[in-house]
XYZ file of C-alpha atoms in Angstrom:
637
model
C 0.000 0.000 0.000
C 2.383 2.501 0.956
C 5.270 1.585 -2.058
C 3.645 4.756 -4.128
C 5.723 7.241 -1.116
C 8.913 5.228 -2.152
C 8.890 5.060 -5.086
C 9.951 7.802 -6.461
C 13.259 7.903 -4.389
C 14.335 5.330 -6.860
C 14.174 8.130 -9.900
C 17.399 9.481 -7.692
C 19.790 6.973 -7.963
C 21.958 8.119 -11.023
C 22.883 11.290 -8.967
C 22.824 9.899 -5.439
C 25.801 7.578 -6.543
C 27.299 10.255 -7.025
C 26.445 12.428 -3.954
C 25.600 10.865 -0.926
C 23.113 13.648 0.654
C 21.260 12.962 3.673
C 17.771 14.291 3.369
C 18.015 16.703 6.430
C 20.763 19.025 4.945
C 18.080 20.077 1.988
C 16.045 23.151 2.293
C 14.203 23.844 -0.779
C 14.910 24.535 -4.561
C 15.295 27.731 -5.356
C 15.329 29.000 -1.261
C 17.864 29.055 1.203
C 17.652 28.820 5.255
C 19.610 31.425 6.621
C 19.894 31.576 10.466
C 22.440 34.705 10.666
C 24.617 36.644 9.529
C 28.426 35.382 8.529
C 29.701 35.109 11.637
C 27.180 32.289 11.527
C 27.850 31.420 7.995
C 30.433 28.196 7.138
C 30.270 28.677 3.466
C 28.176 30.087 0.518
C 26.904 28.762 -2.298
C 26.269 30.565 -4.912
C 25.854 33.558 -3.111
C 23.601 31.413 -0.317
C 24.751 30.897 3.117
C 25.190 27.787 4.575
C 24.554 28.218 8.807
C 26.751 26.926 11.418
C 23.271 25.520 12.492
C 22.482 23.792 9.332
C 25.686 22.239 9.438
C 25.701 21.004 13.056
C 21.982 18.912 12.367
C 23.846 17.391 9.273
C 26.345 16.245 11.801
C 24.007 15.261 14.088
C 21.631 13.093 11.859
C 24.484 11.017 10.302
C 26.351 10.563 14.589
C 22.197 9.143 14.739
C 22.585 7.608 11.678
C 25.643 5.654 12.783
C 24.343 4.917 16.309
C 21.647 2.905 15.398
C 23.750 1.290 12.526
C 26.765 -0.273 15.214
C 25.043 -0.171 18.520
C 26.420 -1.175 21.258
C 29.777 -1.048 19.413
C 29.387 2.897 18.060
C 31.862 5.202 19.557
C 31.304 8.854 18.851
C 35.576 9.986 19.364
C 36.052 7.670 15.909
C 33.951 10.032 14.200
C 35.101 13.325 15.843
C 37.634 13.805 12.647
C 38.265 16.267 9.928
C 37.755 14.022 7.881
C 34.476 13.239 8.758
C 33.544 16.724 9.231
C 34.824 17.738 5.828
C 33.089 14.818 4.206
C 29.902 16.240 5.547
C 30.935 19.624 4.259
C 31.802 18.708 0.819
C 28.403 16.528 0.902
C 26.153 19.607 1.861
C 28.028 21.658 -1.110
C 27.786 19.128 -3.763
C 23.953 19.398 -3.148
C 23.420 23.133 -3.005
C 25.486 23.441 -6.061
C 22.994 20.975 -7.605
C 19.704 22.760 -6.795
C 20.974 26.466 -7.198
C 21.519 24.600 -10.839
C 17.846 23.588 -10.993
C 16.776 26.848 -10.074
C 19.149 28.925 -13.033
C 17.768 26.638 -15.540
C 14.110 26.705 -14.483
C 13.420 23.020 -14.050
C 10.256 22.868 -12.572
C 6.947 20.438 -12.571
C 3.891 21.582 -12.952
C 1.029 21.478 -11.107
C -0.699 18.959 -14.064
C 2.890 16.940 -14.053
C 2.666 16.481 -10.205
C -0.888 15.414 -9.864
C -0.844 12.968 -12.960
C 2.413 11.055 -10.929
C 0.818 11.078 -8.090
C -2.657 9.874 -9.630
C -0.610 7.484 -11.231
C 1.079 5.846 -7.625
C -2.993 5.691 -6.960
C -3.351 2.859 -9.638
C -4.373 5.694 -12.495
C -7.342 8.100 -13.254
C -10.575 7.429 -11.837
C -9.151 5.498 -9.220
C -7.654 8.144 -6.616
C -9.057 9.191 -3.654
C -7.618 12.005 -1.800
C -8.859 10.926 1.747
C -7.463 7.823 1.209
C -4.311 9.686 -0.198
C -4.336 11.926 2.969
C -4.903 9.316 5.200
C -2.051 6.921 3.938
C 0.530 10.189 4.150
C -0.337 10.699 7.793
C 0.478 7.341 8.834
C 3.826 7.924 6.830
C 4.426 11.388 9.634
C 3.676 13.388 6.455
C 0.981 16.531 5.330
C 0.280 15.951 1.814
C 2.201 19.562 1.180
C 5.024 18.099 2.572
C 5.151 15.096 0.159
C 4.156 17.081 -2.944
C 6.974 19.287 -1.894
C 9.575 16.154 -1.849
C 7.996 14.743 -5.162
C 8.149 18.321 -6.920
C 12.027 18.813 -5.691
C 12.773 15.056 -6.849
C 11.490 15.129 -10.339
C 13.058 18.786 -10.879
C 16.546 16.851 -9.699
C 15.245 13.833 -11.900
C 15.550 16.132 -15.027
C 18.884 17.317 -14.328
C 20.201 13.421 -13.660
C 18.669 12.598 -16.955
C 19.762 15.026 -19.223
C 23.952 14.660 -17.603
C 23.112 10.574 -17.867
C 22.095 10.766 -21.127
C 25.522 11.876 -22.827
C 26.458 8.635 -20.932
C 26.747 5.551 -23.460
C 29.160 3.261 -24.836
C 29.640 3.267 -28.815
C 29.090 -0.269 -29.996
C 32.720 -0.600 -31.309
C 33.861 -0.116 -27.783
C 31.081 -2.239 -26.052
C 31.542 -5.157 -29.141
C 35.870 -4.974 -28.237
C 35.424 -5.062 -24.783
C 32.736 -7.844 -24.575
C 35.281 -9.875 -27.183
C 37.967 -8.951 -24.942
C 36.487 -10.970 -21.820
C 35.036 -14.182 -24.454
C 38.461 -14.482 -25.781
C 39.343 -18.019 -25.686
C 43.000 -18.921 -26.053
C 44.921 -22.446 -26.321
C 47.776 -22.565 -23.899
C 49.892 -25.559 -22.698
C 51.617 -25.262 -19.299
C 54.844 -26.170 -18.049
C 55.157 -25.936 -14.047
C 58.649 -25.761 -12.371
C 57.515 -26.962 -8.924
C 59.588 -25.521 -5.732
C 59.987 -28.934 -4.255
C 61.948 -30.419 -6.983
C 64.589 -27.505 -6.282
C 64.805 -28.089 -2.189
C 68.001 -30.260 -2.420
C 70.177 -28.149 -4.432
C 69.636 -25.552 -1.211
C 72.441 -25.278 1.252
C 71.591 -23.393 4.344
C 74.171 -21.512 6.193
C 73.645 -20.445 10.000
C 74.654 -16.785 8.438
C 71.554 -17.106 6.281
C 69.610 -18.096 9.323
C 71.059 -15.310 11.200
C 70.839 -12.798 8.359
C 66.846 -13.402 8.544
C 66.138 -13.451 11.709
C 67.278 -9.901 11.835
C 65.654 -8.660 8.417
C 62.694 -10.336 9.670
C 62.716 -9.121 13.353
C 58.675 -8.431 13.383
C 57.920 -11.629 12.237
C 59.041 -13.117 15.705
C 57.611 -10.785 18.164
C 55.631 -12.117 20.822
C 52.947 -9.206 21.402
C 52.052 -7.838 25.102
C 49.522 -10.610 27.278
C 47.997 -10.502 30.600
C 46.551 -13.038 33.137
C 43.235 -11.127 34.341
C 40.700 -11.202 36.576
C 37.067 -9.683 36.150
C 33.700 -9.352 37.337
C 30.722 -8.373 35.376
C 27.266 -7.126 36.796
C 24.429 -6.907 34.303
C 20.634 -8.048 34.215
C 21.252 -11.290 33.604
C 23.522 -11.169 37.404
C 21.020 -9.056 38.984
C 17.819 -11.732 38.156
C 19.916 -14.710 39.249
C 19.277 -13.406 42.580
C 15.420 -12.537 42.189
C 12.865 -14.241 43.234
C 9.033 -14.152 42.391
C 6.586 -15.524 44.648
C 3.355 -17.413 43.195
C 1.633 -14.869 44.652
C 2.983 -12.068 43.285
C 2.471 -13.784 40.025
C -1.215 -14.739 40.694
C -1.555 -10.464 41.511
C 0.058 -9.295 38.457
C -2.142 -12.037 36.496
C -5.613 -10.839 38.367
C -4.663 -6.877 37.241
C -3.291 -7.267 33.825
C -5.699 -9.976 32.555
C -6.101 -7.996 29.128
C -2.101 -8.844 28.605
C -3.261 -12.133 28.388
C -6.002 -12.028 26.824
C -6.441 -12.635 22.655
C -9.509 -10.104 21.635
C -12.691 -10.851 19.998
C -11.968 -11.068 16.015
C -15.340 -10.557 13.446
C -14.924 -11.252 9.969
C -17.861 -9.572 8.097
C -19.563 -8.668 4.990
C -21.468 -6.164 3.429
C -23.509 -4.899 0.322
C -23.287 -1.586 -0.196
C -25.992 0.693 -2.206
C -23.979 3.665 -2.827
C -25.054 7.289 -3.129
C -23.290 9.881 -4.536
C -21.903 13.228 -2.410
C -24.155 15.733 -2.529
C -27.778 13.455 -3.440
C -31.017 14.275 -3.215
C -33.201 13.483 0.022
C -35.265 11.267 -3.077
C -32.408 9.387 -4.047
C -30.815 8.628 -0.663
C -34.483 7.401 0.197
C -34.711 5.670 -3.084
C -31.181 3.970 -1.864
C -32.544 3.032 1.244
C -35.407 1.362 0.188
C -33.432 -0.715 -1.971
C -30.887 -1.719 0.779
C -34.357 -2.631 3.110
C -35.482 -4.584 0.543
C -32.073 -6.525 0.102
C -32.427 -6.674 3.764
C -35.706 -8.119 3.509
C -34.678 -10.754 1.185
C -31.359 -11.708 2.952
C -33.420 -12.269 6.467
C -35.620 -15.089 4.297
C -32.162 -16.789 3.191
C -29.268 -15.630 4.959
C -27.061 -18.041 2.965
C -27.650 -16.244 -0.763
C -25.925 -13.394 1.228
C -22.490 -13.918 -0.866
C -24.984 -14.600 -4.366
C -26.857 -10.868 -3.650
C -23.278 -9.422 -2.630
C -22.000 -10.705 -6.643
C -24.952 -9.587 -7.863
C -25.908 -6.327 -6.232
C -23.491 -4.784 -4.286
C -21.978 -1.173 -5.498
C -18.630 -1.749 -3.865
C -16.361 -2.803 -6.941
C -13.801 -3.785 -4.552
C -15.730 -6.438 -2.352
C -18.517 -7.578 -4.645
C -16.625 -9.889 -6.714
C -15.396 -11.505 -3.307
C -19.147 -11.973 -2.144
C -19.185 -8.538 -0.140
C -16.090 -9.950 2.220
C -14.409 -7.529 4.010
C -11.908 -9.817 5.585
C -11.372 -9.002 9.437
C -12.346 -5.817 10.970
C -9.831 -4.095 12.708
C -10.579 -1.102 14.931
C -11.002 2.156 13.003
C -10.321 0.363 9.734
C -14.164 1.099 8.925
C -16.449 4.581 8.991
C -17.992 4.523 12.621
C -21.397 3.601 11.929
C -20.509 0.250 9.695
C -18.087 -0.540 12.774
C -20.216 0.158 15.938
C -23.435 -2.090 13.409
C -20.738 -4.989 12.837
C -20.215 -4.575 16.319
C -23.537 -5.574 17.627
C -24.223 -8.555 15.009
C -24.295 -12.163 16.289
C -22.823 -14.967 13.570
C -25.035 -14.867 10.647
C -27.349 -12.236 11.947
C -28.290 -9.788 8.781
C -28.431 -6.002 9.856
C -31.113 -3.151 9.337
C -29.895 -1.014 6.556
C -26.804 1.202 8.141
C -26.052 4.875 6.432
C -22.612 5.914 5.943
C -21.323 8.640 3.917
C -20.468 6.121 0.884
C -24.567 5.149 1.124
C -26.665 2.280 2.765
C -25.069 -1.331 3.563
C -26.430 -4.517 4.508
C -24.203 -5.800 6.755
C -23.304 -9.692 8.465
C -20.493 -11.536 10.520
C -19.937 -14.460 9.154
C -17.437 -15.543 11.252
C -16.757 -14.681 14.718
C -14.363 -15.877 17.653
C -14.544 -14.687 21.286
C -12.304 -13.430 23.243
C -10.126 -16.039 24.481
C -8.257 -15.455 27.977
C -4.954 -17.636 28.418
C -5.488 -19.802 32.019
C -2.424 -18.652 34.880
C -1.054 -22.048 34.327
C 0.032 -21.429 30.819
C 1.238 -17.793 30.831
C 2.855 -18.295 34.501
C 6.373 -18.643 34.121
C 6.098 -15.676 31.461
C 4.539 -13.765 34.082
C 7.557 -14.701 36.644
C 10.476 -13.626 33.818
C 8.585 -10.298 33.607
C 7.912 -9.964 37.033
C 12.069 -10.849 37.398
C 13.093 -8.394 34.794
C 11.674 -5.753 36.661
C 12.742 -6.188 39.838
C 16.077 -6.676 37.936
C 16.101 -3.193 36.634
C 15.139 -1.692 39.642
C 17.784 -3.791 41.953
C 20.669 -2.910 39.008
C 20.654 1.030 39.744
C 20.999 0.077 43.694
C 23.635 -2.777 42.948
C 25.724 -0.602 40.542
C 26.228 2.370 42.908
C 27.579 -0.433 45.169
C 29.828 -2.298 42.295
C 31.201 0.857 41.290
C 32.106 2.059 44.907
C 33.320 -1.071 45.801
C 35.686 -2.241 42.891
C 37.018 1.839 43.819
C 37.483 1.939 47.690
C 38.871 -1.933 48.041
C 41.064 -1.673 44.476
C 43.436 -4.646 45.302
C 41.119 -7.040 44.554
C 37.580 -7.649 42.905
C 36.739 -10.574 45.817
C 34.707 -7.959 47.856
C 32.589 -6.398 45.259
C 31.965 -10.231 43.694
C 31.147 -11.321 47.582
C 29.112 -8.343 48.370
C 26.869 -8.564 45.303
C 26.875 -12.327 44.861
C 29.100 -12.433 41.867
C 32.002 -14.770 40.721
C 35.133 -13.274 39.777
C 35.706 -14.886 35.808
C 39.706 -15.438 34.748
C 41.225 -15.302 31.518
C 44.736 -15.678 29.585
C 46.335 -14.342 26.854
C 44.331 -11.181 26.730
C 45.687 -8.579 24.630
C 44.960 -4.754 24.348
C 43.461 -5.244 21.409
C 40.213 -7.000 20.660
C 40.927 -11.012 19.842
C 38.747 -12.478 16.942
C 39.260 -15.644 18.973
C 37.708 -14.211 22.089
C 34.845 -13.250 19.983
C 31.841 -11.965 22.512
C 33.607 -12.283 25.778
C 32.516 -9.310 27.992
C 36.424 -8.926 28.652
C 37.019 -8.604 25.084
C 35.225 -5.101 24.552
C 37.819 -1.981 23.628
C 36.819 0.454 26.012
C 36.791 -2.267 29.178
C 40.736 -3.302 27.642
C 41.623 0.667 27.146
C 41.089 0.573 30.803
C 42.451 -2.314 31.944
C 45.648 -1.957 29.760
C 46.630 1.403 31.343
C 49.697 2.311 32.495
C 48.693 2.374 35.970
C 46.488 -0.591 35.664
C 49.740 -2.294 34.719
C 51.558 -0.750 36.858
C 49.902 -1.500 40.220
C 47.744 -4.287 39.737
C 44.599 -2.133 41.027
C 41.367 -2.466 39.731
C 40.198 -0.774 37.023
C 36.703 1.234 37.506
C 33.615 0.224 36.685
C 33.510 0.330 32.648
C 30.105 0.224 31.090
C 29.980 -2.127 27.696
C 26.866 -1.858 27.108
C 23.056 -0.971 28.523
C 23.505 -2.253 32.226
C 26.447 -3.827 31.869
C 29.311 -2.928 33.951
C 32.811 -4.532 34.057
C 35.646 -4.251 36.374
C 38.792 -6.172 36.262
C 42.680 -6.320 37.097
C 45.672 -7.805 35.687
C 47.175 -10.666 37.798
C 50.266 -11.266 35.567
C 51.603 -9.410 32.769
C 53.969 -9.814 30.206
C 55.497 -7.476 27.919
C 55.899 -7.569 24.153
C 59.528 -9.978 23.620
C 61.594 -11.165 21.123
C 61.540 -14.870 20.254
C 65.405 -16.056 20.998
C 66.723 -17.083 17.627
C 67.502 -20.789 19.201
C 64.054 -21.223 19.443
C 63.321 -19.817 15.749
C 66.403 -21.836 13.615
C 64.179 -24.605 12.184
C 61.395 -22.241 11.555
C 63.746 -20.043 9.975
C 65.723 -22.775 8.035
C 62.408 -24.096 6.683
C 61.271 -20.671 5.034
C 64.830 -19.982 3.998
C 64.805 -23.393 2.003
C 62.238 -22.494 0.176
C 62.495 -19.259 -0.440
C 65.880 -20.015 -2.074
C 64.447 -23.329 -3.713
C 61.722 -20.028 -5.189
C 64.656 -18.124 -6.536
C 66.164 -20.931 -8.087
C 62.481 -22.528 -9.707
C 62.595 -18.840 -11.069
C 65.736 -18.644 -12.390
C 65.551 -22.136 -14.496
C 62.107 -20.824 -15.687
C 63.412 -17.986 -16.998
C 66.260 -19.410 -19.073
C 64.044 -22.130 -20.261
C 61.401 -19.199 -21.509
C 64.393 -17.911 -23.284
C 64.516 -20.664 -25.058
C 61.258 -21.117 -25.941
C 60.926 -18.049 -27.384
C 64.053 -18.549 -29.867
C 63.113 -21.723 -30.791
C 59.404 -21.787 -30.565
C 59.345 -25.517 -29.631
C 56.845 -27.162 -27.466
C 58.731 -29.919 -25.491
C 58.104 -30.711 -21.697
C 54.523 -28.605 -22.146
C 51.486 -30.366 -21.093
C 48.530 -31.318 -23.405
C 46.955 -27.961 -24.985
C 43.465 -26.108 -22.932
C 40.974 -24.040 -24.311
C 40.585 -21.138 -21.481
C 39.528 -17.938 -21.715
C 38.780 -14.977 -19.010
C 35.771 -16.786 -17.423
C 36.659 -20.542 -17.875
C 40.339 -20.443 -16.416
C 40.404 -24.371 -16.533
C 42.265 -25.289 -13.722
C 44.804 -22.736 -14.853
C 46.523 -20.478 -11.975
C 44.387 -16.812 -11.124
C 48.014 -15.597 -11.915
C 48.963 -17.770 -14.727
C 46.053 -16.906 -16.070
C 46.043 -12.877 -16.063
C 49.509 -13.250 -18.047
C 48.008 -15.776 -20.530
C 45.016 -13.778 -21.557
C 46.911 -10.669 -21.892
C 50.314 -11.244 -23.448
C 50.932 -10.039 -26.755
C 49.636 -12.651 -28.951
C 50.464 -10.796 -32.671
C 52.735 -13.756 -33.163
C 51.987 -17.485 -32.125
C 52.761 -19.169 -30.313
C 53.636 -16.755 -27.931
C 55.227 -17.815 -24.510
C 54.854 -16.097 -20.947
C 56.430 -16.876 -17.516
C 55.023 -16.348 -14.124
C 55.667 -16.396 -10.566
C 53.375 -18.776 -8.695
C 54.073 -17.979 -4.888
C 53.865 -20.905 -2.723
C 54.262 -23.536 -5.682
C 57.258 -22.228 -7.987
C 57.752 -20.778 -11.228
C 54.915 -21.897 -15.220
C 55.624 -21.644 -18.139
C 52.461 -21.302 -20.911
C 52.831 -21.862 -24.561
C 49.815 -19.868 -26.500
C 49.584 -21.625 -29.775
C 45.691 -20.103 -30.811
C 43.637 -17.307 -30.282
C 39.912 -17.251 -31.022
C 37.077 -15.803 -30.282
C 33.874 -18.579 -29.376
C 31.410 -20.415 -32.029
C 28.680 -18.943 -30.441
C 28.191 -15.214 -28.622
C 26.128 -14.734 -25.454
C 23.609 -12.353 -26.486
C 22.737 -11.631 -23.373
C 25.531 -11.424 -21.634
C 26.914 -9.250 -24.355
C 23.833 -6.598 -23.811
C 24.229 -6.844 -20.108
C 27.904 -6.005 -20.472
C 26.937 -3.115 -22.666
C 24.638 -1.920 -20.052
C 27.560 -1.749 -17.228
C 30.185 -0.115 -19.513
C 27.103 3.008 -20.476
C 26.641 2.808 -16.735
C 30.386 3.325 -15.669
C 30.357 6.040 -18.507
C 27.364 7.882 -17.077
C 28.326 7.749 -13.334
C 31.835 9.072 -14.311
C 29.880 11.797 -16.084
C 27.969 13.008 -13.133
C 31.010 13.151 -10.997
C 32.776 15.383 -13.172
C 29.208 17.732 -14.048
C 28.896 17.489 -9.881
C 32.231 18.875 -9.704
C 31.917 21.703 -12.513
C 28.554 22.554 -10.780
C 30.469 23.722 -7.498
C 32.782 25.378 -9.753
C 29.727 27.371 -11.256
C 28.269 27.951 -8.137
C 31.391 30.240 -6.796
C 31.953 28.454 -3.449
C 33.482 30.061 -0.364
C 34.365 28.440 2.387
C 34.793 31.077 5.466
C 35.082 28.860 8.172
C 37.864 26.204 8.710
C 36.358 22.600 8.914
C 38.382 21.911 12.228
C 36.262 24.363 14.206
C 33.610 24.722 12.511
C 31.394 22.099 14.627
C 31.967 20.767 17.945
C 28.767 18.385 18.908
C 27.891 16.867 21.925
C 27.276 13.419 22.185
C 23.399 12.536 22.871
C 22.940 9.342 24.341
């Protein structure tokens, strides 16, 4: 129902690739906010101030933005940079320099051009209704003049997008070479120089060893780790110790019983006699008597109500479905077809009930009482709840305590953990950084391990203070042994080191014999020691190396065969042997067109960047106030 207020955000996307503009920071085409003079102003725009004011919301909305995006895990202080501030900046000027071009080249909709798009989100002319238009706005948060503004400024910025993305296409020639490019198919033998087969002609020396181990000093670091101790208080903590009585469940039961209880539900139908706005008393009595009649019939054979409904009804859009009007939900109907549906038993056919759309004959035809759930069934839900929030309340009381405690007694977390009925957790290994192999530990959270890796939590031993990681979640802890970032001893690193020595030498010399016999190849052009010829092309690498296979399909071919060498890391040194180049039998239509489609897409989207960038040219912008102060926002949590 509601995909018509969406929908045409979609005509935006050419130029929102290009300019990421959060719908706060735009005012109006063709008007500027202006909240002072420049001492307020950051910038102008084409003569146009942008406020201090404006600029701090823009802030503000993406910080919100952001917040609800990580969670728990948002920090404001990685944010509070330049070059976040100057993205925003840049952001807000790209799109001023857009609409002050809109307004110098008059691109405007007109009143006929707005109402037939929005008739048209309607399902077309003769079906739109404005109260249905109004009402399906307000449950959006929106006045209709507030979403014919949006549309207006959208399809004015649609004109502009179209006209810039229309000078972006590929000429066939270039689309046709490029698609042959990537079908290419080429016939290329291989000839692999494995590094095993080169380990024993590799002597290593202890000054190799040595020689490594000091080029390669990083490699054997052994990072900073701590033994620690911590205690965490959170909900789950706090309810352990809660308990709920069965009376206090059987209480909360006996005053909330509508929690528990699953309304009446009335599925009904209706035929509807309709009469125009503005009728005559005659014809709204002339309706009336029809709908009595229909009443008449219906309360001789209620079952023919469905038949009459097909037959009679004026309500195109339950008529065909027998006059069904599915469930009723409250307020989903006009009061008096509501309040009559109300009062109907199962089956029961109504008197004839006015609305403002005309008369209707009106019947439930099916209906389910209320149904309350017994204590027995809802009673350990009622106990979790009832737990929860004595939880909550308990937390704020325990967490005063906690943080005093792990404070005042700091050489050990034992008396906060006995106090409140905790257990003091351990760990090993723990790093100031965040482990992937720790994954949700409480201990592994940054701002708990900024703390606890402090100089003078190192230092001393103390405990750190309370550190909340999330929504009623505090953490304390303490390190019980630490050990500073060391050097590996070079005894303890030989074999390691003689192992990747070996091969890396074993590399050098695959490499070296691949290259002279590539030499060879070339002068010669002969084909011994390759394997059996493969068909691959860009797509279909047959088994070929990612590597290998970049070299083969781009080497110059102008004279076959043609021979190439590459470096396979971690397995030695191929050589290929191109002996055919061809393009295949058969072309992918469709994958040609598509391809076509992504090239004139690249083409346009590189367009608008560069027409984006010559409209802030055009638009003469000023900055007057340097990014680094030009906002300073508090964090709202």
């Amino acid at each position: 129902m509601f995909e018509f207020i969406r929908t045409h955000q979609r005509l935006m996307q050419i130029l929102l690739a290009i300019v990421i503009v959060p719908s706060f920071a735009f005012v109006g085409i063709g008007s500027y906010q202006s909240f002072g003079d420049d001492a307020n102003t950051i910038a102008k725009i084409d003569g146009k101030p942008l406020t201090q004011q404006e600029f701090d919301n823009a802030v503000r909305t993406q910080l919100d933005t952001y917040r609800q995006r990580l969670g728990a895990q948002f920090d404001q202080k990685m944010f509070d940079t330049p070059e976040f501030k100057q993205n925003i900046l840049d952001q807000l000027i790209a799109q001023r320099a857009i609409a002050a071009e809109v307004l110098h080249r008059n691109l405007s909709v007109t009143d006929s051009q707005l109402q037939k798009v929005i008739i048209d989100q309607f399902g077309g002319p003769g079906a739109f209704d404005m109260d249905r238009y109004k009402a399906i706005l307000a449950q959006q948060g929106m006045r209709p003049e507030d979403y014919d503004a949006r549309l207006r400024r959208d399809l004015a910025l649609q004109q502009l997008a179209t006209a810039v993305e229309g000078t972006g296409f590929a000429p066939r020639s270039v689309a046709k070479n490029l698609s042959d490019i990537v079908a290419q198919e080429r016939e290329v033998q291989e000839l692999l120089l494995p590094v095993a087969d080169f380990v024993p002609q590799v002597k290593v020396t202890d000054e190799m060893v040595k020689a490594y181990y000091q080029k390669n000093s990083k490699f054997f670091e052994v990072p900073e780790q701590a033994k620690i101790e911590y205690v965490v208080l959170n909900n789950d903590a706090v309810a352990s110790q809660i308990k709920v009585s069965d009376a206090e469940v059987a209480d909360y039961y006996a005053k909330n019983s509508a929690q528990f209880t699953t309304p009446e539900t009335r599925r009904a139908s209706h035929i509807l006699i309709a009469v125009k706005k503005g009728a005559s008393a005659a014809d709204i009595a002339a309706a009336k008597a029809k709908a009595e009649a229909i009443v008449a019939e219906l309360r001789k054979n209620p079952g023919e109500f469905a038949k009459l409904a097909k037959a009679k009804s004026e309500d195109p859009g339950s008529a065909e479905q027998g006059g069904d009007l599915g469930v009723i939900e409250k307020g989903s109907l006009v009061a008096s077809v509501e309040n009559a549906i109300g009062k109907l038993k199962q089956g029961e056919i109504s008197d004839a009930v006015q609305s403002e759309f005309g008369w209707h004959v009106l019947t439930v035809t099916e209906l389910k009482p209320a149904v309350v759930k017994p204590l027995d069934v809802v009673k350990a839900d009622v106990a979790d709840l009832l737990k929860k929030q004595k939880a909550a309340k308990k937390y704020s009381e325990m967490a005063e305590t906690f943080n005093n405690t792990v404070y005042e007694q700091a050489d050990s977390l034992k008396p906060a953990a006995d106090k409140l009925g905790l257990k003091v957790e351990t760990a090993d290994g723990v790093s100031r950084k965040p482990s992937p192999l720790a994954g949700a530990a409480l201990y592994n959270n940054p701002k708990f391990l900024t703390a606890l890796f402090s100089n003078d939590s190192i230092g001393s031993k103390r405990n750190t203070e309370a550190v909340e990681i999330a929504p009623n979640t505090l953490i304390s802890g303490r390190i019980v042994d630490f050990k500073p970032a060391s050097k590996r001893p070079l005894a303890e690193v030989d074999a390691q080191i003689r192992q990747r020595v070996t091969i890396e030498e074993a590399a050098k010399l695959a490499t070296k014999a691949g290259e002279e016999k590539l030499a060879a190849f070339k002068r010669s052009g002969d084909a011994t020691g390759f394997g059996a010829g493969k068909l691959v092309s860009r797509g279909k690498p047959e088994g070929i190396n990612g590597l290998a296979l970049q070299s083969v399909m781009t080497v110059d071919t102008s004279k076959l065969p043609a021979y190439v060498g590459v470096d396979l890391p971690g397995t030695g040194y191929g050589v290929y042997r191109i002996s055919k180049v061809q393009q295949p039998a058969a072309a992918d239509e469709a994958q040609r067109k598509q391809e076509a489609e992504q090239i004139g897409n690249l083409i346009a989207q590189q367009e608008m960047a560069q027409y984006v960038e010559l409209l802030k040219s055009k638009a003469k912008v000023k900055i007057l106030k340097p990014i680094a102060s030009a906002t300073t926002v508090t964090e709202v949590k």
